[in-house]
């Protein structure tokens, strides 16, 4: 049977190149190899989000009248609906955390250096896309918290020069957050961002296959190699299984809750704050004048995107301690601002 | 399922000698190590389809009692309960 199936394809497509690639593909083995697993885990979590997202879309209704009650219906009436929504909720949190870990581990291993510059650029864009997914998905349950948090979120870009107001209008679709905003967020969450994600993730994965895993400068000459098929893939699968087990444990112990349906006429409740991954942005906006804060964040993202092209020492396979310090400073800033925001709100 | 996944995780993450003895211990479950992953995948797909069946069947049940004013028949169910209460005089 197996031979008949492979024979069918052999007659039609030349699989020699694919076979050679499968046979020869290997992953470097050294003391920092552990960090390689986070890329695969992120891809696995994205798959989980796609599957649960499709299932939620079967019942979700993106109108102000029905959005909150349709999510409540999923959680209270649909069999295993609470499970699917909780996996989607916790999966999003896990995904953001894993993508951040993947990005910083890549940064500190200087895996962005030549010839992998574009992999880094794509990776940062994917992180922004993941944050875009969480932002657009946040409004969909149409709760008091999600409504007012989105209101702050969509109005933030308006202070930017040139195209700030355009972004706000594009997201909002009217004078304030309302039915148009919900429709636009839903469309972006289920159509626009997934299409972009398919393109960016495919290119990112394709490049990772072309270039293979990068070996940190400190580990050159000290590496072994593990065959990708089946050894590394089996370990990857074990990490996915472990990650999924932790995700299910979180879902079971702390199932996602649903806030009250928003009444837009009422004033915003006190103590509104965004999800943990936006807290450092929130705190930056609170502590500095809005224009300066947004300008600094935008500039920071551009510099972060261009790091492989600025860090020429790393591209020449030389150590670049300045960029290690810069990365550490960014990481410390994000963590400290997040903690301050937690402590003070 | 979580425990099965954890077992797989443990089996694969421990060293090769420990893994062999662990595999030997669950020999009744899987005679060969290579058999474990496909089995888990098949089990997982089977369980996912069971879940999918229950999850999607709700549409058919509620479709018959859909009230346009509420999503997916929620309103109709409540209305039916209310009618019963009214009839019973409560």
CSV table of C-alpha atoms in Angstrom, one decimal:
chain,number,residue,atom,x,y,z
A,1,UNK,CA,0.0,0.0,0.0
A,2,UNK,CA,2.8,2.4,1.0
A,3,UNK,CA,4.7,1.5,-2.1
A,4,UNK,CA,1.6,2.0,-4.3
A,5,UNK,CA,1.0,5.5,-2.8
A,6,UNK,CA,4.7,6.5,-3.2
A,7,UNK,CA,4.7,5.0,-6.7
A,8,UNK,CA,1.7,7.1,-7.7
A,9,UNK,CA,3.6,10.3,-6.8
A,10,UNK,CA,7.0,9.0,-8.2
A,11,UNK,CA,5.4,8.5,-11.6
A,12,UNK,CA,4.2,12.1,-11.7
A,13,UNK,CA,6.7,14.2,-9.7
A,14,UNK,CA,10.4,13.9,-9.3
A,15,UNK,CA,10.9,13.5,-5.5
A,16,UNK,CA,14.6,13.1,-5.6
A,17,UNK,CA,15.4,16.6,-4.4
A,18,UNK,CA,12.8,16.3,-1.6
A,19,UNK,CA,14.2,13.0,-0.6
A,20,UNK,CA,17.8,14.3,-0.5
A,21,UNK,CA,16.6,17.3,1.5
A,22,UNK,CA,14.8,15.1,4.0
A,23,UNK,CA,17.8,12.8,4.3
A,24,UNK,CA,20.4,15.6,4.7
A,25,UNK,CA,18.5,18.2,6.8
A,26,UNK,CA,20.1,18.5,10.3
A,27,UNK,CA,19.9,20.8,13.2
A,28,UNK,CA,23.0,22.0,15.1
A,29,UNK,CA,23.4,20.6,18.5
A,30,UNK,CA,25.0,22.7,21.2
A,31,UNK,CA,24.3,24.1,24.7
A,32,UNK,CA,21.9,26.7,23.4
A,33,UNK,CA,19.9,24.4,21.1
A,34,UNK,CA,17.0,24.5,23.6
A,35,UNK,CA,16.0,27.9,22.2
A,36,UNK,CA,15.4,26.4,18.7
A,37,UNK,CA,12.2,24.7,19.9
A,38,UNK,CA,10.3,28.0,20.4
A,39,UNK,CA,10.0,28.7,16.7
A,40,UNK,CA,8.3,25.3,16.2
A,41,UNK,CA,6.1,25.8,19.3
A,42,UNK,CA,5.0,29.2,17.9
A,43,UNK,CA,4.0,27.5,14.7
A,44,UNK,CA,2.1,24.8,16.6
A,45,UNK,CA,0.2,27.4,18.7
A,46,UNK,CA,-0.7,29.4,15.5
A,47,UNK,CA,-2.3,26.2,14.2
A,48,UNK,CA,-4.2,25.7,17.4
A,49,UNK,CA,-5.4,29.4,17.1
A,50,UNK,CA,-6.5,28.8,13.5
A,51,UNK,CA,-8.5,25.7,14.4
A,52,UNK,CA,-10.2,27.1,17.5
A,53,UNK,CA,-10.8,30.4,15.7
A,54,UNK,CA,-12.6,28.6,12.9
A,55,UNK,CA,-14.8,26.8,15.4
A,56,UNK,CA,-15.6,30.0,17.3
A,57,UNK,CA,-16.6,31.7,14.0
A,58,UNK,CA,-19.3,29.0,13.5
A,59,UNK,CA,-21.4,30.6,16.2
A,60,UNK,CA,-20.0,34.1,16.6
A,61,UNK,CA,-22.1,37.1,15.4
A,62,UNK,CA,-20.2,40.3,14.8
A,63,UNK,CA,-22.9,42.9,15.6
A,64,UNK,CA,-23.2,45.0,18.8
A,65,UNK,CA,-26.6,43.5,19.5
A,66,UNK,CA,-25.4,39.9,19.3
A,67,UNK,CA,-21.6,39.8,19.8
A,68,UNK,CA,-21.6,39.4,23.6
A,69,UNK,CA,-24.6,37.1,23.7
A,70,UNK,CA,-23.2,34.9,20.9
A,71,UNK,CA,-19.9,34.4,22.9
A,72,UNK,CA,-22.0,33.7,26.0
A,73,UNK,CA,-24.0,31.2,24.0
A,74,UNK,CA,-20.8,29.5,22.9
A,75,UNK,CA,-19.6,29.2,26.5
A,76,UNK,CA,-22.9,28.2,28.1
A,77,UNK,CA,-24.9,26.3,25.5
A,78,UNK,CA,-22.6,24.9,22.9
A,79,UNK,CA,-21.1,21.5,23.9
A,80,UNK,CA,-17.4,22.1,24.7
A,81,UNK,CA,-17.8,25.7,23.7
A,82,UNK,CA,-16.2,26.9,26.9
A,83,UNK,CA,-13.2,24.6,26.1
A,84,UNK,CA,-12.8,25.9,22.6
A,85,UNK,CA,-13.0,29.6,23.6
A,86,UNK,CA,-10.7,29.0,26.6
A,87,UNK,CA,-8.1,27.3,24.4
A,88,UNK,CA,-8.4,30.3,22.0
A,89,UNK,CA,-8.0,32.8,24.8
A,90,UNK,CA,-5.1,31.1,26.6
A,91,UNK,CA,-3.5,30.1,23.2
A,92,UNK,CA,-3.3,33.7,22.3
A,93,UNK,CA,-1.6,34.6,25.5
A,94,UNK,CA,0.8,31.6,25.1
A,95,UNK,CA,1.5,32.5,21.5
A,96,UNK,CA,2.5,36.1,22.4
A,97,UNK,CA,4.8,34.9,25.1
A,98,UNK,CA,6.4,32.2,22.9
A,99,UNK,CA,6.9,34.6,20.0
A,100,UNK,CA,8.5,37.2,22.4
A,101,UNK,CA,10.8,34.4,23.8
A,102,UNK,CA,11.6,33.2,20.2
A,103,UNK,CA,12.5,36.8,19.2
A,104,UNK,CA,14.7,37.6,22.1
A,105,UNK,CA,16.5,34.3,22.0
A,106,UNK,CA,17.1,34.8,18.3
A,107,UNK,CA,18.4,38.3,19.1
A,108,UNK,CA,20.8,37.3,21.8
A,109,UNK,CA,22.2,34.4,19.7
A,110,UNK,CA,22.7,37.0,16.9
A,111,UNK,CA,20.9,34.7,14.6
A,112,UNK,CA,19.8,37.7,12.6
A,113,UNK,CA,23.3,38.1,11.1
A,114,UNK,CA,24.1,37.6,7.5
A,115,UNK,CA,22.6,35.8,5.5
A,116,UNK,CA,19.5,35.7,7.8
A,117,UNK,CA,18.6,39.4,7.8
A,118,UNK,CA,15.3,39.0,6.0
A,119,UNK,CA,14.3,36.1,8.4
A,120,UNK,CA,14.6,38.6,11.3
A,121,UNK,CA,12.6,41.3,9.5
A,122,UNK,CA,9.9,38.8,8.7
A,123,UNK,CA,10.0,37.5,12.3
A,124,UNK,CA,9.5,41.0,13.8
A,125,UNK,CA,6.7,41.7,11.3
A,126,UNK,CA,5.1,38.4,12.5
A,127,UNK,CA,5.3,39.5,16.1
A,128,UNK,CA,3.5,42.8,15.2
A,129,UNK,CA,1.0,40.7,13.3
A,130,UNK,CA,0.4,38.5,16.3
A,131,UNK,CA,-0.1,41.6,18.5
A,132,UNK,CA,-2.5,42.9,15.8
A,133,UNK,CA,-4.5,39.6,16.1
A,134,UNK,CA,-4.8,40.0,19.8
A,135,UNK,CA,-5.8,43.7,19.5
A,136,UNK,CA,-8.5,43.0,16.9
A,137,UNK,CA,-9.7,39.9,18.7
A,138,UNK,CA,-10.0,41.8,22.0
A,139,UNK,CA,-13.0,43.8,21.0
A,140,UNK,CA,-15.0,40.9,19.6
A,141,UNK,CA,-16.7,39.7,22.9
A,142,UNK,CA,-18.1,43.3,23.2
A,143,UNK,CA,-17.6,43.6,26.9
A,144,UNK,CA,-17.2,46.8,28.9
A,145,UNK,CA,-13.4,46.2,29.3
A,146,UNK,CA,-12.8,45.3,25.7
A,147,UNK,CA,-14.9,48.3,24.4
A,148,UNK,CA,-13.1,50.9,26.5
A,149,UNK,CA,-9.7,49.4,26.0
A,150,UNK,CA,-10.2,49.4,22.3
A,151,UNK,CA,-11.4,52.9,22.4
A,152,UNK,CA,-8.1,54.0,24.0
A,153,UNK,CA,-6.2,51.7,21.5
A,154,UNK,CA,-7.7,53.0,18.3
A,155,UNK,CA,-7.4,56.7,19.4
A,156,UNK,CA,-3.7,56.3,20.3
A,157,UNK,CA,-2.4,56.5,16.7
A,158,UNK,CA,-4.4,59.7,16.0
A,159,UNK,CA,-1.6,61.9,17.5
A,160,UNK,CA,0.9,60.6,15.0
A,161,UNK,CA,1.8,63.1,12.3
A,162,UNK,CA,0.7,62.5,8.6
A,163,UNK,CA,-1.2,59.2,8.7
A,164,UNK,CA,-2.2,59.0,12.4
A,165,UNK,CA,-5.7,60.2,11.9
A,166,UNK,CA,-6.1,57.9,8.9
A,167,UNK,CA,-5.2,54.8,10.9
A,168,UNK,CA,-7.7,55.8,13.6
A,169,UNK,CA,-10.4,56.4,11.1
A,170,UNK,CA,-9.6,53.2,9.3
A,171,UNK,CA,-9.8,51.1,12.5
A,172,UNK,CA,-12.8,53.0,13.9
A,173,UNK,CA,-15.0,53.4,10.8
A,174,UNK,CA,-17.0,56.3,12.3
A,175,UNK,CA,-17.0,58.9,15.0
A,176,UNK,CA,-16.5,56.5,17.8
A,177,UNK,CA,-16.1,52.8,18.6
A,178,UNK,CA,-19.4,51.2,17.4
A,179,UNK,CA,-20.9,48.7,15.0
A,180,UNK,CA,-18.5,49.7,12.2
A,181,UNK,CA,-15.5,49.2,14.5
A,182,UNK,CA,-16.7,45.8,15.5
A,183,UNK,CA,-17.2,44.7,11.8
A,184,UNK,CA,-13.8,46.1,10.9
A,185,UNK,CA,-12.0,44.4,13.8
A,186,UNK,CA,-13.8,41.1,12.9
A,187,UNK,CA,-12.8,41.4,9.2
A,188,UNK,CA,-9.2,42.2,10.1
A,189,UNK,CA,-9.1,39.4,12.6
A,190,UNK,CA,-10.5,36.7,10.4
A,191,UNK,CA,-9.6,37.8,6.8
A,192,UNK,CA,-6.9,40.5,6.5
A,193,UNK,CA,-4.5,39.5,9.2
A,194,UNK,CA,-4.7,35.7,8.4
A,195,UNK,CA,-3.9,36.4,4.8
A,196,UNK,CA,-0.9,38.5,5.7
A,197,UNK,CA,0.1,35.9,8.3
A,198,UNK,CA,0.0,33.1,5.7
A,199,UNK,CA,2.4,35.0,3.4
A,200,UNK,CA,4.8,36.2,6.2
A,201,UNK,CA,4.9,32.9,8.1
A,202,UNK,CA,5.4,30.9,4.8
A,203,UNK,CA,8.3,33.1,3.8
A,204,UNK,CA,9.8,32.9,7.3
A,205,UNK,CA,9.5,29.1,7.4
A,206,UNK,CA,10.8,28.8,3.8
A,207,UNK,CA,13.9,30.9,4.6
A,208,UNK,CA,14.5,28.9,7.8
A,209,UNK,CA,14.6,25.8,5.6
A,210,UNK,CA,16.9,27.4,3.1
A,211,UNK,CA,19.4,28.8,5.6
A,212,UNK,CA,18.9,26.2,8.4
A,213,UNK,CA,19.4,27.0,12.1
A,214,UNK,CA,22.0,29.6,13.0
A,215,UNK,CA,24.8,28.7,15.3
A,216,UNK,CA,25.7,31.3,18.0
A,217,UNK,CA,29.2,32.8,17.6
A,218,UNK,CA,30.2,31.4,21.0
A,219,UNK,CA,29.4,27.9,19.9
A,220,UNK,CA,31.2,27.7,16.6
A,221,UNK,CA,33.4,24.7,16.4
A,222,UNK,CA,31.6,23.1,19.4
A,223,UNK,CA,28.5,21.8,17.7
A,224,UNK,CA,27.2,18.4,16.8
A,225,UNK,CA,24.3,17.8,14.6
A,226,UNK,CA,20.9,16.1,15.0
A,227,UNK,CA,19.0,14.8,12.0
A,228,UNK,CA,15.8,16.7,11.5
A,229,UNK,CA,13.9,13.6,10.4
A,230,UNK,CA,13.0,11.9,12.6
A,231,UNK,CA,15.0,12.9,15.6
A,232,UNK,CA,14.5,16.6,15.9
A,233,UNK,CA,11.0,16.4,14.7
A,234,UNK,CA,10.2,13.9,17.4
A,235,UNK,CA,11.6,16.2,20.0
A,236,UNK,CA,9.7,19.1,18.5
A,237,UNK,CA,6.5,17.0,18.6
A,238,UNK,CA,7.2,16.3,22.3
A,239,UNK,CA,7.6,20.0,23.0
A,240,UNK,CA,4.3,20.7,21.2
A,241,UNK,CA,2.7,18.0,23.2
A,242,UNK,CA,4.1,19.4,26.4
A,243,UNK,CA,3.0,22.9,25.5
A,244,UNK,CA,-0.4,21.7,24.6
A,245,UNK,CA,-0.7,19.8,27.9
A,246,UNK,CA,0.2,23.0,29.8
A,247,UNK,CA,-2.3,25.0,27.7
A,248,UNK,CA,-5.0,22.4,28.5
A,249,UNK,CA,-4.1,22.5,32.2
A,250,UNK,CA,-4.5,26.3,32.2
A,251,UNK,CA,-7.8,26.1,30.3
A,252,UNK,CA,-9.2,23.6,32.8
A,253,UNK,CA,-8.0,25.4,36.0
A,254,UNK,CA,-8.6,28.9,34.8
A,255,UNK,CA,-11.3,28.8,32.0
A,256,UNK,CA,-11.8,32.1,30.2
A,257,UNK,CA,-14.4,34.4,31.6
A,258,UNK,CA,-16.8,36.8,29.8
A,259,UNK,CA,-17.5,40.3,31.0
A,260,UNK,CA,-20.8,42.1,30.9
A,261,UNK,CA,-22.0,43.4,27.6
A,262,UNK,CA,-21.0,47.0,27.2
A,263,UNK,CA,-23.3,50.0,27.5
A,264,UNK,CA,-21.5,52.7,25.5
A,265,UNK,CA,-23.5,55.4,27.0
A,266,UNK,CA,-22.1,54.8,30.5
A,267,UNK,CA,-18.7,56.3,31.4
A,268,UNK,CA,-15.6,54.2,31.3
A,269,UNK,CA,-15.1,52.2,34.5
A,270,UNK,CA,-12.0,53.1,36.6
A,271,UNK,CA,-8.8,51.0,36.3
A,272,UNK,CA,-9.1,50.1,32.6
A,273,UNK,CA,-5.8,48.6,31.5
A,274,UNK,CA,-4.8,46.5,28.5
A,275,UNK,CA,-3.6,42.8,28.4
A,276,UNK,CA,-0.2,42.1,29.9
A,277,UNK,CA,1.7,42.2,26.5
A,278,UNK,CA,0.5,45.8,25.9
A,279,UNK,CA,1.2,47.1,29.4
A,280,UNK,CA,4.7,48.4,28.6
A,281,UNK,CA,3.2,50.5,25.7
A,282,UNK,CA,0.4,51.6,28.1
A,283,UNK,CA,2.9,52.6,30.8
A,284,UNK,CA,5.1,54.5,28.3
A,285,UNK,CA,2.0,56.4,27.1
A,286,UNK,CA,1.1,57.3,30.7
A,287,UNK,CA,4.6,58.5,31.7
A,288,UNK,CA,5.5,60.5,28.7
A,289,UNK,CA,3.7,63.1,26.5
A,290,UNK,CA,1.7,61.1,24.0
A,291,UNK,CA,3.4,62.4,20.8
A,292,UNK,CA,6.9,61.7,22.2
A,293,UNK,CA,5.9,58.3,23.5
A,294,UNK,CA,4.3,57.2,20.2
A,295,UNK,CA,7.3,58.7,18.2
A,296,UNK,CA,9.7,56.8,20.4
A,297,UNK,CA,7.9,53.5,20.1
A,298,UNK,CA,7.6,53.8,16.3
A,299,UNK,CA,11.3,54.7,16.1
A,300,UNK,CA,12.1,51.8,18.4
A,301,UNK,CA,10.2,49.3,16.2
A,302,UNK,CA,12.0,50.6,13.1
A,303,UNK,CA,15.5,50.3,14.7
A,304,UNK,CA,14.6,46.8,16.0
A,305,UNK,CA,13.5,45.8,12.5
A,306,UNK,CA,16.8,47.1,11.0
A,307,UNK,CA,19.2,45.7,13.7
A,308,UNK,CA,20.7,43.1,11.3
A,309,UNK,CA,21.7,45.9,8.9
A,310,UNK,CA,23.1,48.1,11.6
A,311,UNK,CA,25.0,45.4,13.5
A,312,UNK,CA,27.7,45.0,10.9
A,313,UNK,CA,30.2,43.4,13.3
A,314,UNK,CA,27.8,40.4,13.8
A,315,UNK,CA,27.5,40.1,10.0
A,316,UNK,CA,31.3,39.8,9.8
A,317,UNK,CA,31.1,37.0,12.4
A,318,UNK,CA,32.5,39.2,15.1
A,319,UNK,CA,31.2,39.7,18.6
A,320,UNK,CA,29.0,42.8,19.0
A,321,UNK,CA,28.6,43.6,22.8
A,322,UNK,CA,27.0,46.9,22.1
A,323,UNK,CA,24.0,45.2,20.5
A,324,UNK,CA,23.8,42.6,23.3
A,325,UNK,CA,23.6,45.5,25.8
A,326,UNK,CA,21.0,47.2,23.6
A,327,UNK,CA,18.9,44.1,23.5
A,328,UNK,CA,19.2,43.7,27.3
A,329,UNK,CA,18.2,47.3,27.8
A,330,UNK,CA,15.1,46.8,25.6
A,331,UNK,CA,14.2,43.6,27.5
A,332,UNK,CA,14.7,45.3,30.9
A,333,UNK,CA,12.6,48.3,29.7
A,334,UNK,CA,9.7,46.0,28.6
A,335,UNK,CA,9.8,44.0,31.8
A,336,UNK,CA,10.1,46.9,34.2
A,337,UNK,CA,7.4,49.0,32.5
A,338,UNK,CA,5.1,46.0,32.6
A,339,UNK,CA,5.7,45.4,36.3
A,340,UNK,CA,5.3,49.1,37.1
A,341,UNK,CA,2.0,49.1,35.1
A,342,UNK,CA,0.8,46.1,37.1
A,343,UNK,CA,1.8,47.6,40.4
A,344,UNK,CA,0.3,51.0,39.8
A,345,UNK,CA,-3.1,50.2,38.2
B,1,UNK,CA,-5.4,13.0,26.9
B,2,UNK,CA,-3.2,15.4,28.8
B,3,UNK,CA,-1.6,12.5,30.6
B,4,UNK,CA,-1.0,10.6,27.3
B,5,UNK,CA,0.6,13.8,25.9
B,6,UNK,CA,2.7,14.2,29.0
B,7,UNK,CA,3.8,10.6,28.8
B,8,UNK,CA,4.9,11.2,25.3
B,9,UNK,CA,6.7,14.3,26.4
B,10,UNK,CA,8.5,12.5,29.2
B,11,UNK,CA,9.3,9.6,27.0
B,12,UNK,CA,11.0,11.8,24.4
B,13,UNK,CA,12.6,14.4,26.7
B,14,UNK,CA,14.5,12.0,28.9
B,15,UNK,CA,17.9,10.5,28.0
B,16,UNK,CA,18.0,7.6,25.5
B,17,UNK,CA,18.7,4.8,28.1
B,18,UNK,CA,16.0,6.1,30.4
B,19,UNK,CA,13.7,6.4,27.4
B,20,UNK,CA,14.4,2.8,26.5
B,21,UNK,CA,13.5,1.6,29.9
B,22,UNK,CA,10.4,3.8,30.0
B,23,UNK,CA,9.4,2.5,26.6
B,24,UNK,CA,9.9,-1.0,27.9
B,25,UNK,CA,7.6,-0.2,30.8
B,26,UNK,CA,4.8,0.7,28.6
B,27,UNK,CA,5.4,-2.1,26.2
B,28,UNK,CA,1.8,-3.2,26.4
B,29,UNK,CA,0.9,0.2,25.1
B,30,UNK,CA,3.4,0.3,22.4
B,31,UNK,CA,5.8,-2.4,21.4
B,32,UNK,CA,8.0,-0.2,19.3
B,33,UNK,CA,8.9,3.4,20.0
B,34,UNK,CA,8.1,4.4,16.4
B,35,UNK,CA,4.6,3.2,16.9
B,36,UNK,CA,3.9,5.7,19.7
B,37,UNK,CA,3.7,8.9,17.8
B,38,UNK,CA,1.4,7.7,15.0
B,39,UNK,CA,-0.8,6.1,17.7
B,40,UNK,CA,-1.0,9.4,19.6
B,41,UNK,CA,-1.7,11.3,16.4
B,42,UNK,CA,-4.6,8.9,15.5
B,43,UNK,CA,-6.0,9.1,19.0
B,44,UNK,CA,-5.8,12.8,19.0
B,45,UNK,CA,-7.6,13.1,15.6
B,46,UNK,CA,-10.2,10.7,16.8
B,47,UNK,CA,-10.8,12.7,20.0
B,48,UNK,CA,-10.8,15.9,18.0
B,49,UNK,CA,-13.5,14.5,15.7
B,50,UNK,CA,-15.6,13.4,18.7
B,51,UNK,CA,-15.3,17.0,20.1
B,52,UNK,CA,-16.1,18.5,16.7
B,53,UNK,CA,-19.2,16.3,16.4
B,54,UNK,CA,-20.6,17.5,19.7
B,55,UNK,CA,-19.5,21.1,19.1
B,56,UNK,CA,-21.1,21.4,15.6
B,57,UNK,CA,-24.2,19.3,16.4
B,58,UNK,CA,-25.5,22.2,18.4
B,59,UNK,CA,-26.2,24.1,15.2
B,60,UNK,CA,-28.6,21.5,14.0
B,61,UNK,CA,-30.4,21.3,17.4
B,62,UNK,CA,-30.7,25.1,17.7
B,63,UNK,CA,-31.5,25.6,14.0
B,64,UNK,CA,-35.0,24.2,14.6
B,65,UNK,CA,-35.7,26.7,17.4
B,66,UNK,CA,-34.0,29.8,16.1
B,67,UNK,CA,-35.3,33.1,17.2
B,68,UNK,CA,-34.1,35.9,14.9
B,69,UNK,CA,-33.7,38.3,17.7
B,70,UNK,CA,-31.1,36.2,19.6
B,71,UNK,CA,-28.1,34.3,18.3
B,72,UNK,CA,-28.6,30.7,17.5
B,73,UNK,CA,-31.8,30.0,19.1
B,74,UNK,CA,-30.9,31.2,22.6
B,75,UNK,CA,-33.9,33.5,22.7
B,76,UNK,CA,-36.3,30.8,21.6
B,77,UNK,CA,-35.2,28.4,24.3
B,78,UNK,CA,-35.8,31.1,26.9
B,79,UNK,CA,-39.2,31.9,25.3
B,80,UNK,CA,-40.2,28.3,25.4
B,81,UNK,CA,-39.4,28.1,29.1
B,82,UNK,CA,-41.3,31.4,29.8
B,83,UNK,CA,-44.3,30.0,27.9
B,84,UNK,CA,-44.3,26.9,30.1
B,85,UNK,CA,-44.1,29.0,33.2
B,86,UNK,CA,-46.9,31.2,32.0
B,87,UNK,CA,-49.1,28.1,31.3
B,88,UNK,CA,-48.3,26.7,34.7
B,89,UNK,CA,-49.3,30.0,36.3
B,90,UNK,CA,-45.9,30.7,37.8
